[in-house]
Every structure is written in C-alpha cells, then in structure tokens.
Amino acid sequence: MRIALVEDEEDLRVSLSHAFRREGYEVEAYGDAAEALLGFREKVPDLAVLDWMLPGMSGLDLCRVLRQDRRFHKTAILFLTARTQEIDVVLGLDAGADDYV
C-alpha cells in the first residue's frame, strides 16, 4: 500500500513517515500541496494523509482537487490535522475526505 503524506511541519512529516514505513507501508512525503500534486501524478497513492493548514493551497483545497480528478477516485483521503472544530470536520468530509482525525 502506497501512502502519500502531505505535512508542512518537517519534524512531524519525518516522524509519521518513519512510523508508516515501520508498519510496512511505502511512503511518499510532501511539504506542500503543489509538490504533492506533482508526485501524485507520477505515483497515485492508495491513501493520502493530508494536513489542513499547508502553505499555498490548503489541504482542504487539495482534497477537492483530488476528488475532481478521476485518476484519484480509488485514493482514500484522511485528514490528520489540529483543526478539531465540528465545522472543520464537516467541511473536510464534505470536501471528499473519507475520515478526519
């Protein structure tokens, strides 16, 4: 299973990448949405783990872009973010995320 992790905080990105790899997953890690979109076009991930608050394009907007592109119709999307207000969860799921943590 290929996981794409999109997280702008380097320490968190590195820690999560190592944790996923220890569990046997193939991981591609990106620091922003633009970089992720380029990588996603080369290797379509099975799971995209998105932070909401990214530089440039937000994770919410990235989620919307992915859901509008047929290449990613089988890609599961998980928000892993510090934004925990109920409205944020609703917006994330409405944008097409499969789950929100």
mmCIF file of N, CA and C in Angstrom:
data_model
loop_
_atom_site.group_PDB
_atom_site.id
_atom_site.type_symbol
_atom_site.label_atom_id
_atom_site.label_comp_id
_atom_site.label_asym_id
_atom_site.label_seq_id
_atom_site.Cartn_x
_atom_site.Cartn_y
_atom_site.Cartn_z
ATOM 1 N N MET A 1 0.838 -1.173 0.000
ATOM 2 C CA MET A 1 0.000 0.000 0.000
ATOM 3 C C MET A 1 0.886 1.239 0.000
ATOM 4 N N ARG A 2 0.554 2.175 -0.874
ATOM 5 C CA ARG A 2 1.314 3.414 -1.007
ATOM 6 C C ARG A 2 0.573 4.541 -0.283
ATOM 7 N N ILE A 3 1.248 5.156 0.690
ATOM 8 C CA ILE A 3 0.693 6.287 1.435
ATOM 9 C C ILE A 3 1.400 7.552 1.007
ATOM 10 N N ALA A 4 0.615 8.587 0.719
ATOM 11 C CA ALA A 4 1.165 9.913 0.450
ATOM 12 C C ALA A 4 0.845 10.779 1.652
ATOM 13 N N LEU A 5 1.862 11.328 2.265
ATOM 14 C CA LEU A 5 1.720 12.165 3.443
ATOM 15 C C LEU A 5 2.013 13.604 3.048
ATOM 16 N N VAL A 6 1.064 14.498 3.293
ATOM 17 C CA VAL A 6 1.249 15.910 2.958
ATOM 18 C C VAL A 6 1.188 16.702 4.261
ATOM 19 N N GLU A 7 2.355 17.108 4.736
ATOM 20 C CA GLU A 7 2.502 17.784 6.029
ATOM 21 C C GLU A 7 3.636 18.788 5.920
ATOM 22 N N ASP A 8 3.371 20.053 6.262
ATOM 23 C CA ASP A 8 4.400 21.080 6.112
ATOM 24 C C ASP A 8 5.389 21.130 7.277
ATOM 25 N N GLU A 9 5.028 20.618 8.442
ATOM 26 C CA GLU A 9 5.953 20.605 9.577
ATOM 27 C C GLU A 9 6.905 19.422 9.421
ATOM 28 N N GLU A 10 8.166 19.744 9.170
ATOM 29 C CA GLU A 10 9.140 18.712 8.818
ATOM 30 C C GLU A 10 9.292 17.629 9.882
ATOM 31 N N ASP A 11 9.389 18.004 11.156
ATOM 32 C CA ASP A 11 9.571 17.002 12.206
ATOM 33 C C ASP A 11 8.410 16.007 12.236
ATOM 34 N N LEU A 12 7.199 16.512 12.110
ATOM 35 C CA LEU A 12 6.025 15.654 12.101
ATOM 36 C C LEU A 12 5.990 14.786 10.846
ATOM 37 N N ARG A 13 6.344 15.380 9.706
ATOM 38 C CA ARG A 13 6.374 14.636 8.439
ATOM 39 C C ARG A 13 7.369 13.479 8.520
ATOM 40 N N VAL A 14 8.539 13.741 9.062
ATOM 41 C CA VAL A 14 9.569 12.705 9.184
ATOM 42 C C VAL A 14 9.127 11.619 10.162
ATOM 43 N N SER A 15 8.579 12.018 11.309
ATOM 44 C CA SER A 15 8.140 11.045 12.314
ATOM 45 C C SER A 15 7.032 10.145 11.782
ATOM 46 N N LEU A 16 6.039 10.742 11.148
ATOM 47 C CA LEU A 16 4.941 9.952 10.597
ATOM 48 C C LEU A 16 5.418 9.036 9.476
ATOM 49 N N SER A 17 6.298 9.535 8.643
ATOM 50 C CA SER A 17 6.844 8.712 7.556
ATOM 51 C C SER A 17 7.546 7.481 8.108
ATOM 52 N N HIS A 18 8.367 7.678 9.130
ATOM 53 C CA HIS A 18 9.068 6.543 9.745
ATOM 54 C C HIS A 18 8.082 5.552 10.356
ATOM 55 N N ALA A 19 7.065 6.066 11.036
ATOM 56 C CA ALA A 19 6.077 5.186 11.664
ATOM 57 C C ALA A 19 5.340 4.351 10.614
ATOM 58 N N PHE A 20 4.929 4.979 9.527
ATOM 59 C CA PHE A 20 4.243 4.239 8.458
ATOM 60 C C PHE A 20 5.164 3.193 7.829
ATOM 61 N N ARG A 21 6.420 3.568 7.604
ATOM 62 C CA ARG A 21 7.372 2.625 6.995
ATOM 63 C C ARG A 21 7.633 1.430 7.910
ATOM 64 N N ARG A 22 7.724 1.684 9.220
ATOM 65 C CA ARG A 22 7.917 0.584 10.176
ATOM 66 C C ARG A 22 6.769 -0.415 10.113
ATOM 67 N N GLU A 23 5.593 0.072 9.746
ATOM 68 C CA GLU A 23 4.427 -0.801 9.631
ATOM 69 C C GLU A 23 4.338 -1.481 8.256
ATOM 70 N N GLY A 24 5.334 -1.202 7.409
ATOM 71 C CA GLY A 24 5.410 -1.889 6.127
ATOM 72 C C GLY A 24 4.824 -1.144 4.936
ATOM 73 N N TYR A 25 4.463 0.119 5.120
ATOM 74 C CA TYR A 25 3.877 0.889 4.023
ATOM 75 C C TYR A 25 4.953 1.609 3.217
ATOM 76 N N GLU A 26 4.691 1.777 1.944
ATOM 77 C CA GLU A 26 5.521 2.619 1.085
ATOM 78 C C GLU A 26 5.022 4.049 1.272
ATOM 79 N N VAL A 27 5.922 4.972 1.572
ATOM 80 C CA VAL A 27 5.518 6.338 1.905
ATOM 81 C C VAL A 27 6.222 7.346 1.007
ATOM 82 N N GLU A 28 5.443 8.265 0.480
ATOM 83 C CA GLU A 28 5.965 9.446 -0.207
ATOM 84 C C GLU A 28 5.524 10.632 0.638
ATOM 85 N N ALA A 29 6.454 11.473 1.053
ATOM 86 C CA ALA A 29 6.131 12.598 1.925
ATOM 87 C C ALA A 29 6.368 13.917 1.193
ATOM 88 N N TYR A 30 5.433 14.836 1.378
ATOM 89 C CA TYR A 30 5.464 16.128 0.693
ATOM 90 C C TYR A 30 5.244 17.252 1.701
ATOM 91 N N GLY A 31 5.888 18.398 1.438
ATOM 92 C CA GLY A 31 5.789 19.545 2.334
ATOM 93 C C GLY A 31 4.695 20.522 1.989
ATOM 94 N N ASP A 32 4.113 20.399 0.797
ATOM 95 C CA ASP A 32 3.011 21.286 0.414
ATOM 96 C C ASP A 32 2.170 20.633 -0.678
ATOM 97 N N ALA A 33 1.044 21.242 -0.963
ATOM 98 C CA ALA A 33 0.088 20.657 -1.913
ATOM 99 C C ALA A 33 0.619 20.640 -3.341
ATOM 100 N N ALA A 34 1.315 21.683 -3.741
ATOM 101 C CA ALA A 34 1.838 21.746 -5.115
ATOM 102 C C ALA A 34 2.823 20.607 -5.361
ATOM 103 N N GLU A 35 3.719 20.388 -4.408
ATOM 104 C CA GLU A 35 4.686 19.295 -4.513
ATOM 105 C C GLU A 35 3.952 17.950 -4.534
ATOM 106 N N ALA A 36 2.930 17.827 -3.704
ATOM 107 C CA ALA A 36 2.163 16.580 -3.644
ATOM 108 C C ALA A 36 1.470 16.295 -4.971
ATOM 109 N N LEU A 37 0.853 17.301 -5.557
ATOM 110 C CA LEU A 37 0.157 17.092 -6.831
ATOM 111 C C LEU A 37 1.104 16.588 -7.913
ATOM 112 N N LEU A 38 2.309 17.126 -7.939
ATOM 113 C CA LEU A 38 3.301 16.640 -8.913
ATOM 114 C C LEU A 38 3.635 15.175 -8.650
ATOM 115 N N GLY A 39 3.856 14.842 -7.391
ATOM 116 C CA GLY A 39 4.178 13.468 -7.039
ATOM 117 C C GLY A 39 3.027 12.511 -7.268
ATOM 118 N N PHE A 40 1.808 12.955 -6.981
ATOM 119 C CA PHE A 40 0.624 12.111 -7.157
ATOM 120 C C PHE A 40 0.430 11.742 -8.620
ATOM 121 N N ARG A 41 0.825 12.602 -9.515
ATOM 122 C CA ARG A 41 0.643 12.319 -10.941
ATOM 123 C C ARG A 41 1.627 11.260 -11.419
ATOM 124 N N GLU A 42 2.770 11.148 -10.723
ATOM 125 C CA GLU A 42 3.739 10.106 -11.061
ATOM 126 C C GLU A 42 3.372 8.771 -10.427
ATOM 127 N N LYS A 43 2.917 8.832 -9.163
ATOM 128 C CA LYS A 43 2.540 7.639 -8.414
ATOM 129 C C LYS A 43 1.238 7.923 -7.690
ATOM 130 N N VAL A 44 0.169 7.315 -8.142
ATOM 131 C CA VAL A 44 -1.131 7.518 -7.499
ATOM 132 C C VAL A 44 -1.130 6.775 -6.168
ATOM 133 N N PRO A 45 -1.372 7.490 -5.067
ATOM 134 C CA PRO A 45 -1.356 6.822 -3.761
ATOM 135 C C PRO A 45 -2.649 6.055 -3.498
ATOM 136 N N ASP A 46 -2.535 5.042 -2.652
ATOM 137 C CA ASP A 46 -3.713 4.332 -2.181
ATOM 138 C C ASP A 46 -4.411 5.136 -1.082
ATOM 139 N N LEU A 47 -3.606 5.843 -0.291
ATOM 140 C CA LEU A 47 -4.102 6.668 0.808
ATOM 141 C C LEU A 47 -3.348 7.982 0.811
ATOM 142 N N ALA A 48 -4.081 9.083 0.899
ATOM 143 C CA ALA A 48 -3.473 10.407 1.062
ATOM 144 C C ALA A 48 -3.811 10.897 2.463
ATOM 145 N N VAL A 49 -2.777 11.169 3.256
ATOM 146 C CA VAL A 49 -2.940 11.705 4.598
ATOM 147 C C VAL A 49 -2.597 13.187 4.502
ATOM 148 N N LEU A 50 -3.609 14.032 4.731
ATOM 149 C CA LEU A 50 -3.456 15.466 4.498
ATOM 150 C C LEU A 50 -3.536 16.273 5.778
ATOM 151 N N ASP A 51 -2.644 17.238 5.900
ATOM 152 C CA ASP A 51 -2.786 18.294 6.896
ATOM 153 C C ASP A 51 -3.689 19.352 6.272
ATOM 154 N N TRP A 52 -4.454 20.024 7.057
ATOM 155 C CA TRP A 52 -5.342 21.079 6.535
ATOM 156 C C TRP A 52 -4.545 22.345 6.249
ATOM 157 N N MET A 53 -3.717 22.734 7.212
ATOM 158 C CA MET A 53 -3.028 24.030 7.131
ATOM 159 C C MET A 53 -1.677 23.865 6.448
ATOM 160 N N LEU A 54 -1.696 24.014 5.134
ATOM 161 C CA LEU A 54 -0.493 23.899 4.320
ATOM 162 C C LEU A 54 -0.176 25.248 3.691
ATOM 163 N N PRO A 55 1.085 25.515 3.385
ATOM 164 C CA PRO A 55 1.410 26.755 2.677
ATOM 165 C C PRO A 55 0.879 26.706 1.245
ATOM 166 N N GLY A 56 0.445 27.837 0.740
ATOM 167 C CA GLY A 56 -0.101 27.873 -0.623
ATOM 168 C C GLY A 56 -1.508 27.336 -0.624
ATOM 169 N N MET A 57 -1.717 26.199 -1.242
ATOM 170 C CA MET A 57 -3.022 25.550 -1.297
ATOM 171 C C MET A 57 -3.257 24.773 -0.003
ATOM 172 N N SER A 58 -4.418 24.942 0.594
ATOM 173 C CA SER A 58 -4.736 24.223 1.831
ATOM 174 C C SER A 58 -4.984 22.742 1.541
ATOM 175 N N GLY A 59 -4.916 21.943 2.589
ATOM 176 C CA GLY A 59 -5.255 20.528 2.453
ATOM 177 C C GLY A 59 -6.700 20.336 2.034
ATOM 178 N N LEU A 60 -7.575 21.242 2.477
ATOM 179 C CA LEU A 60 -8.984 21.173 2.088
ATOM 180 C C LEU A 60 -9.121 21.357 0.581
ATOM 181 N N ASP A 61 -8.428 22.341 0.031
ATOM 182 C CA ASP A 61 -8.473 22.559 -1.417
ATOM 183 C C ASP A 61 -7.819 21.403 -2.177
ATOM 184 N N LEU A 62 -6.752 20.855 -1.625
ATOM 185 C CA LEU A 62 -6.103 19.694 -2.244
ATOM 186 C C LEU A 62 -7.070 18.516 -2.285
ATOM 187 N N CYS A 63 -7.791 18.306 -1.219
ATOM 188 C CA CYS A 63 -8.785 17.231 -1.169
ATOM 189 C C CYS A 63 -9.821 17.419 -2.277
ATOM 190 N N ARG A 64 -10.286 18.627 -2.451
ATOM 191 C CA ARG A 64 -11.277 18.909 -3.501
ATOM 192 C C ARG A 64 -10.702 18.622 -4.891
ATOM 193 N N VAL A 65 -9.463 19.032 -5.110
ATOM 194 C CA VAL A 65 -8.809 18.786 -6.407
ATOM 195 C C VAL A 65 -8.715 17.292 -6.677
ATOM 196 N N LEU A 66 -8.315 16.536 -5.671
ATOM 197 C CA LEU A 66 -8.184 15.088 -5.840
ATOM 198 C C LEU A 66 -9.528 14.443 -6.148
ATOM 199 N N ARG A 67 -10.570 14.872 -5.480
ATOM 200 C CA ARG A 67 -11.895 14.279 -5.683
ATOM 201 C C ARG A 67 -12.494 14.643 -7.046
ATOM 202 N N GLN A 68 -11.995 15.697 -7.678
ATOM 203 C CA GLN A 68 -12.488 16.080 -9.000
ATOM 204 C C GLN A 68 -11.717 15.404 -10.125
ATOM 205 N N ASP A 69 -10.661 14.696 -9.800
ATOM 206 C CA ASP A 69 -9.796 14.061 -10.794
ATOM 207 C C ASP A 69 -10.020 12.550 -10.768
ATOM 208 N N ARG A 70 -10.469 11.992 -11.862
ATOM 209 C CA ARG A 70 -10.811 10.565 -11.929
ATOM 210 C C ARG A 70 -9.636 9.645 -11.602
ATOM 211 N N ARG A 71 -8.408 10.117 -11.802
ATOM 212 C CA ARG A 71 -7.245 9.271 -11.501
ATOM 213 C C ARG A 71 -7.179 8.889 -10.030
ATOM 214 N N PHE A 72 -7.806 9.711 -9.184
ATOM 215 C CA PHE A 72 -7.706 9.501 -7.748
ATOM 216 C C PHE A 72 -9.002 8.983 -7.134
ATOM 217 N N HIS A 73 -9.895 8.431 -7.958
ATOM 218 C CA HIS A 73 -11.190 8.001 -7.426
ATOM 219 C C HIS A 73 -11.062 6.839 -6.436
ATOM 220 N N LYS A 74 -9.997 6.074 -6.511
ATOM 221 C CA LYS A 74 -9.798 4.975 -5.560
ATOM 222 C C LYS A 74 -8.898 5.361 -4.386
ATOM 223 N N THR A 75 -8.340 6.561 -4.412
ATOM 224 C CA THR A 75 -7.463 7.012 -3.339
ATOM 225 C C THR A 75 -8.293 7.411 -2.121
ATOM 226 N N ALA A 76 -8.033 6.770 -0.995
ATOM 227 C CA ALA A 76 -8.682 7.160 0.258
ATOM 228 C C ALA A 76 -7.988 8.423 0.780
ATOM 229 N N ILE A 77 -8.768 9.306 1.395
ATOM 230 C CA ILE A 77 -8.219 10.552 1.914
ATOM 231 C C ILE A 77 -8.546 10.662 3.401
ATOM 232 N N LEU A 78 -7.502 10.912 4.191
ATOM 233 C CA LEU A 78 -7.622 11.083 5.627
ATOM 234 C C LEU A 78 -7.038 12.435 6.008
ATOM 235 N N PHE A 79 -7.806 13.237 6.722
ATOM 236 C CA PHE A 79 -7.257 14.467 7.290
ATOM 237 C C PHE A 79 -6.659 14.141 8.647
ATOM 238 N N LEU A 80 -5.411 14.528 8.848
ATOM 239 C CA LEU A 80 -4.724 14.420 10.126
ATOM 240 C C LEU A 80 -4.289 15.838 10.465
ATOM 241 N N THR A 81 -5.069 16.503 11.311
ATOM 242 C CA THR A 81 -4.892 17.930 11.497
ATOM 243 C C THR A 81 -5.231 18.355 12.920
ATOM 244 N N ALA A 82 -4.713 19.514 13.306
ATOM 245 C CA ALA A 82 -5.018 20.091 14.616
ATOM 246 C C ALA A 82 -6.365 20.807 14.618
ATOM 247 N N ARG A 83 -6.958 20.990 13.466
ATOM 248 C CA ARG A 83 -8.261 21.665 13.391
ATOM 249 C C ARG A 83 -9.347 20.685 13.817
ATOM 250 N N THR A 84 -9.927 20.935 14.975
ATOM 251 C CA THR A 84 -10.836 19.963 15.568
ATOM 252 C C THR A 84 -12.257 20.487 15.771
ATOM 253 N N GLN A 85 -12.531 21.689 15.336
ATOM 254 C CA GLN A 85 -13.893 22.210 15.491
ATOM 255 C C GLN A 85 -14.846 21.390 14.629
ATOM 256 N N GLU A 86 -16.063 21.262 15.077
ATOM 257 C CA GLU A 86 -17.048 20.466 14.341
ATOM 258 C C GLU A 86 -17.206 20.941 12.899
ATOM 259 N N ILE A 87 -17.193 22.244 12.682
ATOM 260 C CA ILE A 87 -17.344 22.778 11.317
ATOM 261 C C ILE A 87 -16.178 22.338 10.435
ATOM 262 N N ASP A 88 -14.975 22.243 11.006
ATOM 263 C CA ASP A 88 -13.820 21.791 10.234
ATOM 264 C C ASP A 88 -13.987 20.341 9.798
ATOM 265 N N VAL A 89 -14.476 19.508 10.702
ATOM 266 C CA VAL A 89 -14.711 18.102 10.378
ATOM 267 C C VAL A 89 -15.745 18.004 9.251
ATOM 268 N N VAL A 90 -16.827 18.766 9.390
ATOM 269 C CA VAL A 90 -17.885 18.750 8.372
ATOM 270 C C VAL A 90 -17.330 19.210 7.027
ATOM 271 N N LEU A 91 -16.572 20.301 7.018
ATOM 272 C CA LEU A 91 -16.003 20.802 5.763
ATOM 273 C C LEU A 91 -15.052 19.787 5.133
ATOM 274 N N GLY A 92 -14.232 19.142 5.951
ATOM 275 C CA GLY A 92 -13.304 18.143 5.431
ATOM 276 C C GLY A 92 -14.012 16.958 4.801
ATOM 277 N N LEU A 93 -15.040 16.474 5.479
ATOM 278 C CA LEU A 93 -15.792 15.343 4.936
ATOM 279 C C LEU A 93 -16.592 15.747 3.709
ATOM 280 N N ASP A 94 -17.147 16.947 3.738
ATOM 281 C CA ASP A 94 -17.882 17.442 2.571
ATOM 282 C C ASP A 94 -16.971 17.643 1.354
ATOM 283 N N ALA A 95 -15.709 17.940 1.607
ATOM 284 C CA ALA A 95 -14.754 18.117 0.503
ATOM 285 C C ALA A 95 -14.375 16.791 -0.134
ATOM 286 N N GLY A 96 -14.695 15.677 0.542
ATOM 287 C CA GLY A 96 -14.422 14.379 -0.031
ATOM 288 C C GLY A 96 -13.520 13.478 0.788
ATOM 289 N N ALA A 97 -13.116 13.934 1.988
ATOM 290 C CA ALA A 97 -12.285 13.073 2.818
ATOM 291 C C ALA A 97 -13.079 11.866 3.283
ATOM 292 N N ASP A 98 -12.393 10.753 3.443
ATOM 293 C CA ASP A 98 -13.011 9.534 3.928
ATOM 294 C C ASP A 98 -13.051 9.490 5.456
ATOM 295 N N ASP A 99 -12.115 10.185 6.086
ATOM 296 C CA ASP A 99 -12.109 10.253 7.548
ATOM 297 C C ASP A 99 -11.325 11.484 7.984
ATOM 298 N N TYR A 100 -11.461 11.809 9.256
ATOM 299 C CA TYR A 100 -10.894 13.050 9.795
ATOM 300 C C TYR A 100 -10.417 12.765 11.217
ATOM 301 N N VAL A 101 -9.118 12.977 11.459
ATOM 302 C CA VAL A 101 -8.544 12.738 12.780
ATOM 303 C C VAL A 101 -7.882 14.010 13.255
#
